[in-house]
């Protein structure tokens, strides 16, 4: 008992969650490694459960951290188990995504010809604005599928992918048919229609994933968190949660999402 009292007396409860977040944003070096964060979060959640709450020390005394055998483990900010976090952000933590209206307002404010109240430029200027917004502007609503614009683009991409499949899969299946005939004779196709169809689908998938992988490697090749000489993955949480989302990143995930939606629709079609 005397040993326990001594540990509790030398223990200082961590600051509130918001203050912890501010300190981590100012100095990323104080953030423990993921296994410690996971263990801390698990114990935080466990001590909030009704059946476990009574067995945990009170939050005013530091909660379960005050019962650690070594007080330094739970002493913020250097203790490995001293950090708490929540999986949510307050409205003030997040920057607003740029809508097309926001983009046009900035264009008009800069004195450029626009499609808004200033009118001008015609169809060519309008298309240029849409291009600049979609492919030259960071952190737009294209990265948030809760907005109508990215949902509309996603629908168009899904329809485009389905049309591409209708064109290329029969071609790939025909290639598989020729290989099958050459290897097993002309009658082989009579009992292997499903294999021929699957061959076309698998080749289509191979081409898609190869193309996406090549684009991903090309796109990410010069990012700072891919270069160990410039700090590598230590930059993953710079400015978190307000990383700038570049257009290439937004379109990368829109295309990936469209592919997965099409795959889901194909599975549903096969089930009925």
PDB file of C-alpha atoms in Angstrom:
ATOM      1  CA  UNK A   1       0.000   0.000   0.000  1.00  0.00           C
ATOM      2  CA  UNK A   2       2.679   2.603   0.831  1.00  0.00           C
ATOM      3  CA  UNK A   3       4.264   1.912  -2.560  1.00  0.00           C
ATOM      4  CA  UNK A   4       0.929   2.506  -4.307  1.00  0.00           C
ATOM      5  CA  UNK A   5       0.413   5.824  -2.530  1.00  0.00           C
ATOM      6  CA  UNK A   6       3.853   6.983  -3.538  1.00  0.00           C
ATOM      7  CA  UNK A   7       3.203   6.177  -7.211  1.00  0.00           C
ATOM      8  CA  UNK A   8      -0.163   7.967  -7.144  1.00  0.00           C
ATOM      9  CA  UNK A   9       1.332  11.058  -5.506  1.00  0.00           C
ATOM     10  CA  UNK A  10       4.033  11.373  -8.190  1.00  0.00           C
ATOM     11  CA  UNK A  11       1.536  10.947 -11.005  1.00  0.00           C
ATOM     12  CA  UNK A  12       0.068  13.965 -12.838  1.00  0.00           C
ATOM     13  CA  UNK A  13      -3.192  13.353 -14.786  1.00  0.00           C
ATOM     14  CA  UNK A  14      -2.977  14.118 -18.523  1.00  0.00           C
ATOM     15  CA  UNK A  15      -4.492  17.398 -19.788  1.00  0.00           C
ATOM     16  CA  UNK A  16      -7.874  17.483 -21.572  1.00  0.00           C
ATOM     17  CA  UNK A  17      -8.113  15.884 -25.010  1.00  0.00           C
ATOM     18  CA  UNK A  18      -8.154  19.201 -26.858  1.00  0.00           C
ATOM     19  CA  UNK A  19      -4.957  20.352 -25.157  1.00  0.00           C
ATOM     20  CA  UNK A  20      -3.315  16.992 -25.895  1.00  0.00           C
ATOM     21  CA  UNK A  21      -4.233  17.393 -29.552  1.00  0.00           C
ATOM     22  CA  UNK A  22      -2.773  20.910 -29.658  1.00  0.00           C
ATOM     23  CA  UNK A  23       0.494  19.758 -28.121  1.00  0.00           C
ATOM     24  CA  UNK A  24       0.764  16.845 -30.569  1.00  0.00           C
ATOM     25  CA  UNK A  25       0.154  19.212 -33.488  1.00  0.00           C
ATOM     26  CA  UNK A  26       2.909  21.521 -32.239  1.00  0.00           C
ATOM     27  CA  UNK A  27       5.409  18.720 -31.624  1.00  0.00           C
ATOM     28  CA  UNK A  28       4.918  15.445 -33.499  1.00  0.00           C
ATOM     29  CA  UNK A  29       7.886  13.863 -31.743  1.00  0.00           C
ATOM     30  CA  UNK A  30       5.877  13.382 -28.541  1.00  0.00           C
ATOM     31  CA  UNK A  31       3.381  11.047 -30.221  1.00  0.00           C
ATOM     32  CA  UNK A  32       3.921   7.417 -29.071  1.00  0.00           C
ATOM     33  CA  UNK A  33       4.106   4.599 -31.573  1.00  0.00           C
ATOM     34  CA  UNK A  34       0.809   3.032 -32.781  1.00  0.00           C
ATOM     35  CA  UNK A  35       0.873  -0.042 -30.464  1.00  0.00           C
ATOM     36  CA  UNK A  36       0.984   2.229 -27.388  1.00  0.00           C
ATOM     37  CA  UNK A  37      -1.764   4.467 -28.789  1.00  0.00           C
ATOM     38  CA  UNK A  38      -3.915   1.408 -29.488  1.00  0.00           C
ATOM     39  CA  UNK A  39      -3.367   0.031 -25.986  1.00  0.00           C
ATOM     40  CA  UNK A  40      -4.196   3.412 -24.437  1.00  0.00           C
ATOM     41  CA  UNK A  41      -7.353   3.763 -26.515  1.00  0.00           C
ATOM     42  CA  UNK A  42      -8.458   0.226 -25.642  1.00  0.00           C
ATOM     43  CA  UNK A  43      -8.102   0.947 -21.914  1.00  0.00           C
ATOM     44  CA  UNK A  44      -9.831   4.335 -22.273  1.00  0.00           C
ATOM     45  CA  UNK A  45     -12.799   2.686 -23.976  1.00  0.00           C
ATOM     46  CA  UNK A  46     -12.846  -0.207 -21.491  1.00  0.00           C
ATOM     47  CA  UNK A  47     -12.985   2.148 -18.488  1.00  0.00           C
ATOM     48  CA  UNK A  48     -16.003   3.887 -20.070  1.00  0.00           C
ATOM     49  CA  UNK A  49     -17.997   0.658 -20.075  1.00  0.00           C
ATOM     50  CA  UNK A  50     -20.571   0.462 -17.241  1.00  0.00           C
ATOM     51  CA  UNK A  51     -19.331  -2.876 -15.906  1.00  0.00           C
ATOM     52  CA  UNK A  52     -15.670  -1.846 -15.899  1.00  0.00           C
ATOM     53  CA  UNK A  53     -16.055   1.789 -14.862  1.00  0.00           C
ATOM     54  CA  UNK A  54     -16.417   0.950 -11.169  1.00  0.00           C
ATOM     55  CA  UNK A  55     -13.118  -0.930 -11.137  1.00  0.00           C
ATOM     56  CA  UNK A  56     -11.182   1.958 -12.719  1.00  0.00           C
ATOM     57  CA  UNK A  57      -9.894   4.947 -10.720  1.00  0.00           C
ATOM     58  CA  UNK A  58     -11.878   8.145 -11.221  1.00  0.00           C
ATOM     59  CA  UNK A  59     -11.053  10.314 -14.272  1.00  0.00           C
ATOM     60  CA  UNK A  60     -10.275  13.230 -11.928  1.00  0.00           C
ATOM     61  CA  UNK A  61      -7.384  11.190 -10.489  1.00  0.00           C
ATOM     62  CA  UNK A  62      -6.108  10.209 -13.936  1.00  0.00           C
ATOM     63  CA  UNK A  63      -8.209   7.099 -14.504  1.00  0.00           C
ATOM     64  CA  UNK A  64      -6.449   3.814 -15.129  1.00  0.00           C
ATOM     65  CA  UNK A  65      -3.158   5.636 -15.735  1.00  0.00           C
ATOM     66  CA  UNK A  66      -2.954   6.480 -12.026  1.00  0.00           C
ATOM     67  CA  UNK A  67      -2.840   2.736 -11.262  1.00  0.00           C
ATOM     68  CA  UNK A  68       0.127   1.966 -13.506  1.00  0.00           C
ATOM     69  CA  UNK A  69       3.083   0.428 -11.632  1.00  0.00           C
ATOM     70  CA  UNK A  70       5.403   3.048 -13.118  1.00  0.00           C
ATOM     71  CA  UNK A  71       3.914   6.592 -12.980  1.00  0.00           C
ATOM     72  CA  UNK A  72       6.148   7.721 -15.842  1.00  0.00           C
ATOM     73  CA  UNK A  73       4.214   5.479 -18.257  1.00  0.00           C
ATOM     74  CA  UNK A  74       1.088   7.602 -17.819  1.00  0.00           C
ATOM     75  CA  UNK A  75       2.691  11.020 -17.391  1.00  0.00           C
ATOM     76  CA  UNK A  76       1.944  13.311 -20.333  1.00  0.00           C
ATOM     77  CA  UNK A  77       3.510  13.955 -22.804  1.00  0.00           C
ATOM     78  CA  UNK A  78       6.508  11.592 -22.605  1.00  0.00           C
ATOM     79  CA  UNK A  79       4.720   8.580 -21.127  1.00  0.00           C
ATOM     80  CA  UNK A  80       4.079   5.854 -23.676  1.00  0.00           C
ATOM     81  CA  UNK A  81       0.549   5.324 -22.335  1.00  0.00           C
ATOM     82  CA  UNK A  82      -0.233   8.955 -21.507  1.00  0.00           C
ATOM     83  CA  UNK A  83      -1.992   9.980 -24.740  1.00  0.00           C
ATOM     84  CA  UNK A  84      -5.728   9.827 -25.349  1.00  0.00           C
ATOM     85  CA  UNK A  85      -7.554  10.583 -28.572  1.00  0.00           C
ATOM     86  CA  UNK A  86     -11.013  10.527 -30.066  1.00  0.00           C
ATOM     87  CA  UNK A  87     -11.961   9.378 -33.558  1.00  0.00           C
ATOM     88  CA  UNK A  88     -13.770  12.628 -34.308  1.00  0.00           C
ATOM     89  CA  UNK A  89     -12.954  16.238 -35.042  1.00  0.00           C
ATOM     90  CA  UNK A  90     -14.761  19.356 -33.972  1.00  0.00           C
ATOM     91  CA  UNK A  91     -15.973  21.723 -36.743  1.00  0.00           C
ATOM     92  CA  UNK A  92     -13.124  24.104 -35.979  1.00  0.00           C
ATOM     93  CA  UNK A  93     -10.541  21.376 -36.655  1.00  0.00           C
ATOM     94  CA  UNK A  94     -11.501  20.836 -40.286  1.00  0.00           C
ATOM     95  CA  UNK A  95     -11.040  23.177 -43.212  1.00  0.00           C
ATOM     96  CA  UNK A  96     -13.989  23.495 -45.584  1.00  0.00           C
ATOM     97  CA  UNK A  97     -13.612  21.775 -48.943  1.00  0.00           C
ATOM     98  CA  UNK A  98     -13.574  24.118 -51.923  1.00  0.00           C
ATOM     99  CA  UNK A  99     -16.846  24.029 -53.825  1.00  0.00           C
ATOM    100  CA  UNK A 100     -17.139  25.202 -57.418  1.00  0.00           C
ATOM    101  CA  UNK A 101     -18.975  28.269 -56.153  1.00  0.00           C
ATOM    102  CA  UNK A 102     -16.052  29.031 -53.830  1.00  0.00           C
ATOM    103  CA  UNK A 103     -13.648  28.601 -56.724  1.00  0.00           C
ATOM    104  CA  UNK A 104     -15.637  30.953 -58.959  1.00  0.00           C
ATOM    105  CA  UNK A 105     -15.867  33.511 -56.175  1.00  0.00           C
ATOM    106  CA  UNK A 106     -12.069  33.501 -55.881  1.00  0.00           C
ATOM    107  CA  UNK A 107     -11.725  33.766 -59.671  1.00  0.00           C
ATOM    108  CA  UNK A 108     -14.103  36.717 -59.825  1.00  0.00           C
ATOM    109  CA  UNK A 109     -12.419  38.349 -56.857  1.00  0.00           C
ATOM    110  CA  UNK A 110      -9.129  38.038 -58.711  1.00  0.00           C
ATOM    111  CA  UNK A 111     -10.540  39.951 -61.655  1.00  0.00           C
ATOM    112  CA  UNK A 112     -10.640  37.035 -64.105  1.00  0.00           C
ATOM    113  CA  UNK A 113     -13.483  36.421 -66.498  1.00  0.00           C
ATOM    114  CA  UNK A 114     -16.001  34.098 -64.951  1.00  0.00           C
ATOM    115  CA  UNK A 115     -19.329  32.425 -65.415  1.00  0.00           C
ATOM    116  CA  UNK A 116     -20.866  34.042 -62.392  1.00  0.00           C
ATOM    117  CA  UNK A 117     -22.280  37.496 -62.012  1.00  0.00           C
ATOM    118  CA  UNK A 118     -19.512  38.936 -64.194  1.00  0.00           C
ATOM    119  CA  UNK A 119     -20.696  36.866 -67.053  1.00  0.00           C
ATOM    120  CA  UNK A 120     -18.095  36.630 -69.617  1.00  0.00           C
ATOM    121  CA  UNK A 121     -15.977  34.448 -71.705  1.00  0.00           C
ATOM    122  CA  UNK A 122     -18.464  32.085 -73.280  1.00  0.00           C
ATOM    123  CA  UNK A 123     -18.317  28.310 -73.435  1.00  0.00           C
ATOM    124  CA  UNK A 124     -14.536  28.093 -73.744  1.00  0.00           C
ATOM    125  CA  UNK A 125     -13.975  30.094 -70.564  1.00  0.00           C
ATOM    126  CA  UNK A 126     -16.602  28.071 -68.712  1.00  0.00           C
ATOM    127  CA  UNK A 127     -14.944  24.802 -69.699  1.00  0.00           C
ATOM    128  CA  UNK A 128     -11.547  26.180 -68.664  1.00  0.00           C
ATOM    129  CA  UNK A 129     -12.938  27.020 -65.236  1.00  0.00           C
ATOM    130  CA  UNK A 130     -14.354  23.526 -64.848  1.00  0.00           C
ATOM    131  CA  UNK A 131     -11.011  22.052 -65.920  1.00  0.00           C
ATOM    132  CA  UNK A 132      -9.045  24.228 -63.495  1.00  0.00           C
ATOM    133  CA  UNK A 133     -11.413  23.350 -60.665  1.00  0.00           C
ATOM    134  CA  UNK A 134     -11.333  19.603 -61.367  1.00  0.00           C
ATOM    135  CA  UNK A 135      -7.641  19.172 -62.222  1.00  0.00           C
ATOM    136  CA  UNK A 136      -5.739  22.177 -60.837  1.00  0.00           C
ATOM    137  CA  UNK A 137      -7.377  23.012 -57.480  1.00  0.00           C
ATOM    138  CA  UNK A 138      -6.512  21.307 -54.181  1.00  0.00           C
ATOM    139  CA  UNK A 139      -8.986  20.119 -51.528  1.00  0.00           C
ATOM    140  CA  UNK A 140     -12.160  20.414 -53.578  1.00  0.00           C
ATOM    141  CA  UNK A 141     -15.454  18.650 -52.902  1.00  0.00           C
ATOM    142  CA  UNK A 142     -14.386  15.973 -55.413  1.00  0.00           C
ATOM    143  CA  UNK A 143     -12.840  14.230 -52.411  1.00  0.00           C
ATOM    144  CA  UNK A 144     -16.137  14.081 -50.496  1.00  0.00           C
ATOM    145  CA  UNK A 145     -18.843  11.756 -51.819  1.00  0.00           C
ATOM    146  CA  UNK A 146     -21.475  13.435 -49.651  1.00  0.00           C
ATOM    147  CA  UNK A 147     -21.616  16.249 -52.247  1.00  0.00           C
ATOM    148  CA  UNK A 148     -23.729  16.013 -55.427  1.00  0.00           C
ATOM    149  CA  UNK A 149     -20.871  16.854 -57.816  1.00  0.00           C
ATOM    150  CA  UNK A 150     -18.540  13.932 -56.944  1.00  0.00           C
ATOM    151  CA  UNK A 151     -21.533  11.597 -56.796  1.00  0.00           C
ATOM    152  CA  UNK A 152     -22.496  12.648 -60.314  1.00  0.00           C
ATOM    153  CA  UNK A 153     -18.920  12.147 -61.514  1.00  0.00           C
ATOM    154  CA  UNK A 154     -18.840   8.747 -59.795  1.00  0.00           C
ATOM    155  CA  UNK A 155     -22.018   7.721 -61.643  1.00  0.00           C
ATOM    156  CA  UNK A 156     -20.501   8.780 -64.971  1.00  0.00           C
ATOM    157  CA  UNK A 157     -17.304   6.860 -64.212  1.00  0.00           C
ATOM    158  CA  UNK A 158     -19.265   3.722 -63.296  1.00  0.00           C
ATOM    159  CA  UNK A 159     -21.207   3.906 -66.590  1.00  0.00           C
ATOM    160  CA  UNK A 160     -17.957   4.511 -68.485  1.00  0.00           C
ATOM    161  CA  UNK A 161     -16.241   1.532 -66.857  1.00  0.00           C
ATOM    162  CA  UNK A 162     -19.210  -0.702 -67.651  1.00  0.00           C
ATOM    163  CA  UNK A 163     -19.094   0.356 -71.289  1.00  0.00           C
ATOM    164  CA  UNK A 164     -15.362  -0.292 -71.462  1.00  0.00           C
ATOM    165  CA  UNK A 165     -15.941  -3.764 -69.986  1.00  0.00           C
ATOM    166  CA  UNK A 166     -18.557  -4.534 -72.634  1.00  0.00           C
ATOM    167  CA  UNK A 167     -16.044  -3.696 -75.330  1.00  0.00           C
ATOM    168  CA  UNK A 168     -12.799  -5.238 -74.056  1.00  0.00           C
ATOM    169  CA  UNK A 169     -13.991  -8.357 -72.212  1.00  0.00           C
ATOM    170  CA  UNK A 170     -15.293 -10.096 -75.368  1.00  0.00           C
ATOM    171  CA  UNK A 171     -11.968  -9.302 -77.046  1.00  0.00           C
ATOM    172  CA  UNK A 172     -10.011 -10.847 -74.169  1.00  0.00           C
ATOM    173  CA  UNK A 173     -12.359 -13.825 -74.080  1.00  0.00           C
ATOM    174  CA  UNK A 174     -11.761 -14.362 -77.791  1.00  0.00           C
ATOM    175  CA  UNK A 175      -8.017 -14.387 -77.125  1.00  0.00           C
ATOM    176  CA  UNK A 176      -8.571 -17.035 -74.439  1.00  0.00           C
ATOM    177  CA  UNK A 177     -10.705 -19.025 -76.863  1.00  0.00           C
ATOM    178  CA  UNK A 178      -7.910 -19.046 -79.426  1.00  0.00           C
ATOM    179  CA  UNK A 179      -5.372 -20.166 -76.843  1.00  0.00           C
ATOM    180  CA  UNK A 180      -7.734 -22.928 -75.721  1.00  0.00           C
ATOM    181  CA  UNK A 181      -8.305 -24.150 -79.264  1.00  0.00           C
ATOM    182  CA  UNK A 182      -4.582 -24.153 -79.960  1.00  0.00           C
ATOM    183  CA  UNK A 183      -3.774 -26.101 -76.803  1.00  0.00           C
ATOM    184  CA  UNK A 184      -6.744 -28.513 -76.556  1.00  0.00           C
ATOM    185  CA  UNK A 185      -8.347 -28.715 -79.985  1.00  0.00           C
ATOM    186  CA  UNK A 186     -11.447 -27.154 -81.579  1.00  0.00           C
ATOM    187  CA  UNK A 187     -13.941 -29.074 -79.428  1.00  0.00           C
ATOM    188  CA  UNK A 188     -12.486 -27.768 -76.132  1.00  0.00           C
ATOM    189  CA  UNK A 189     -14.654 -24.661 -76.176  1.00  0.00           C
ATOM    190  CA  UNK A 190     -17.891 -26.676 -76.059  1.00  0.00           C
ATOM    191  CA  UNK A 191     -17.385 -27.642 -72.404  1.00  0.00           C
ATOM    192  CA  UNK A 192     -15.476 -24.537 -71.251  1.00  0.00           C
ATOM    193  CA  UNK A 193     -17.659 -21.549 -72.092  1.00  0.00           C
ATOM    194  CA  UNK A 194     -17.519 -20.361 -68.470  1.00  0.00           C
ATOM    195  CA  UNK A 195     -13.727 -20.595 -68.396  1.00  0.00           C
ATOM    196  CA  UNK A 196     -13.490 -18.573 -71.580  1.00  0.00           C
ATOM    197  CA  UNK A 197     -15.722 -15.859 -70.115  1.00  0.00           C
ATOM    198  CA  UNK A 198     -13.758 -15.795 -66.858  1.00  0.00           C
ATOM    199  CA  UNK A 199     -10.496 -15.542 -68.782  1.00  0.00           C
ATOM    200  CA  UNK A 200     -11.742 -12.330 -70.396  1.00  0.00           C
ATOM    201  CA  UNK A 201     -12.808 -10.945 -67.014  1.00  0.00           C
ATOM    202  CA  UNK A 202      -9.491 -11.819 -65.354  1.00  0.00           C
ATOM    203  CA  UNK A 203      -7.463 -10.238 -68.145  1.00  0.00           C
ATOM    204  CA  UNK A 204      -9.615  -7.106 -67.844  1.00  0.00           C
ATOM    205  CA  UNK A 205      -8.949  -7.003 -64.096  1.00  0.00           C
ATOM    206  CA  UNK A 206      -5.238  -7.526 -64.665  1.00  0.00           C
ATOM    207  CA  UNK A 207      -5.114  -4.626 -67.127  1.00  0.00           C
ATOM    208  CA  UNK A 208      -7.084  -2.334 -64.808  1.00  0.00           C
ATOM    209  CA  UNK A 209      -5.050  -3.044 -61.682  1.00  0.00           C
ATOM    210  CA  UNK A 210      -1.783  -2.820 -63.615  1.00  0.00           C
ATOM    211  CA  UNK A 211      -2.764   0.575 -65.035  1.00  0.00           C
ATOM    212  CA  UNK A 212      -3.887   1.895 -61.648  1.00  0.00           C
ATOM    213  CA  UNK A 213      -0.727   0.619 -59.977  1.00  0.00           C
ATOM    214  CA  UNK A 214       1.498   2.257 -62.572  1.00  0.00           C
ATOM    215  CA  UNK A 215      -0.378   5.536 -62.182  1.00  0.00           C
ATOM    216  CA  UNK A 216      -0.173   5.297 -58.386  1.00  0.00           C
ATOM    217  CA  UNK A 217       3.595   4.720 -58.449  1.00  0.00           C
ATOM    218  CA  UNK A 218       4.064   7.568 -60.928  1.00  0.00           C
ATOM    219  CA  UNK A 219       1.847   9.932 -58.937  1.00  0.00           C
ATOM    220  CA  UNK A 220       3.322   9.184 -55.510  1.00  0.00           C
ATOM    221  CA  UNK A 221       6.941   8.907 -56.642  1.00  0.00           C
ATOM    222  CA  UNK A 222       7.897  12.483 -55.685  1.00  0.00           C
ATOM    223  CA  UNK A 223       5.805  12.785 -52.515  1.00  0.00           C
ATOM    224  CA  UNK A 224       7.858  13.611 -49.451  1.00  0.00           C
ATOM    225  CA  UNK A 225       6.506  10.697 -47.432  1.00  0.00           C
ATOM    226  CA  UNK A 226       7.889   8.246 -50.015  1.00  0.00           C
ATOM    227  CA  UNK A 227      11.421   9.601 -49.670  1.00  0.00           C
ATOM    228  CA  UNK A 228      13.270   8.401 -46.522  1.00  0.00           C
ATOM    229  CA  UNK A 229      16.000  10.981 -47.115  1.00  0.00           C
ATOM    230  CA  UNK A 230      13.424  13.758 -46.594  1.00  0.00           C
ATOM    231  CA  UNK A 231      11.771  12.250 -43.524  1.00  0.00           C
ATOM    232  CA  UNK A 232       9.586   9.612 -45.167  1.00  0.00           C
ATOM    233  CA  UNK A 233       6.490   8.561 -43.252  1.00  0.00           C
ATOM    234  CA  UNK A 234       7.171  11.063 -40.459  1.00  0.00           C
ATOM    235  CA  UNK A 235       5.343  13.560 -42.699  1.00  0.00           C
ATOM    236  CA  UNK A 236       2.145  11.515 -42.980  1.00  0.00           C
ATOM    237  CA  UNK A 237       0.429  13.482 -40.227  1.00  0.00           C
ATOM    238  CA  UNK A 238       1.759  16.959 -41.012  1.00  0.00           C
ATOM    239  CA  UNK A 239      -1.164  19.349 -40.646  1.00  0.00           C
ATOM    240  CA  UNK A 240      -3.538  16.506 -39.765  1.00  0.00           C
ATOM    241  CA  UNK A 241      -6.500  16.454 -40.377  1.00  0.00           C
ATOM    242  CA  UNK A 242      -6.146  19.198 -42.986  1.00  0.00           C
ATOM    243  CA  UNK A 243      -3.840  17.665 -45.545  1.00  0.00           C
ATOM    244  CA  UNK A 244      -4.246  19.305 -48.952  1.00  0.00           C
ATOM    245  CA  UNK A 245      -5.948  16.793 -51.250  1.00  0.00           C
ATOM    246  CA  UNK A 246      -4.464  17.238 -54.700  1.00  0.00           C
ATOM    247  CA  UNK A 247      -6.662  16.672 -57.777  1.00  0.00           C
ATOM    248  CA  UNK A 248      -4.627  13.624 -58.796  1.00  0.00           C
ATOM    249  CA  UNK A 249      -5.388  12.036 -55.440  1.00  0.00           C
ATOM    250  CA  UNK A 250      -9.106  12.842 -55.640  1.00  0.00           C
ATOM    251  CA  UNK A 251      -9.426  11.382 -59.141  1.00  0.00           C
ATOM    252  CA  UNK A 252      -7.365   8.332 -58.172  1.00  0.00           C
ATOM    253  CA  UNK A 253      -9.900   7.448 -55.494  1.00  0.00           C
ATOM    254  CA  UNK A 254     -12.901   8.392 -57.632  1.00  0.00           C
ATOM    255  CA  UNK A 255     -11.771   5.933 -60.302  1.00  0.00           C
ATOM    256  CA  UNK A 256     -11.024   3.263 -57.695  1.00  0.00           C
ATOM    257  CA  UNK A 257     -14.446   3.807 -56.127  1.00  0.00           C
ATOM    258  CA  UNK A 258     -16.148   3.583 -59.516  1.00  0.00           C
ATOM    259  CA  UNK A 259     -14.368   0.298 -60.241  1.00  0.00           C
ATOM    260  CA  UNK A 260     -15.487  -1.169 -56.913  1.00  0.00           C
ATOM    261  CA  UNK A 261     -19.072   0.032 -57.411  1.00  0.00           C
ATOM    262  CA  UNK A 262     -19.092  -1.641 -60.822  1.00  0.00           C
ATOM    263  CA  UNK A 263     -17.700  -4.844 -59.278  1.00  0.00           C
ATOM    264  CA  UNK A 264     -20.471  -4.754 -56.658  1.00  0.00           C
ATOM    265  CA  UNK A 265     -23.125  -4.260 -59.324  1.00  0.00           C
ATOM    266  CA  UNK A 266     -21.688  -7.178 -61.300  1.00  0.00           C
ATOM    267  CA  UNK A 267     -21.926  -9.425 -58.236  1.00  0.00           C
ATOM    268  CA  UNK A 268     -25.530  -8.361 -57.695  1.00  0.00           C
ATOM    269  CA  UNK A 269     -26.340  -9.111 -61.348  1.00  0.00           C
ATOM    270  CA  UNK A 270     -24.799 -12.575 -61.032  1.00  0.00           C
ATOM    271  CA  UNK A 271     -26.876 -13.294 -57.922  1.00  0.00           C
ATOM    272  CA  UNK A 272     -30.226 -12.816 -59.630  1.00  0.00           C
TER     273      UNK A 272
END
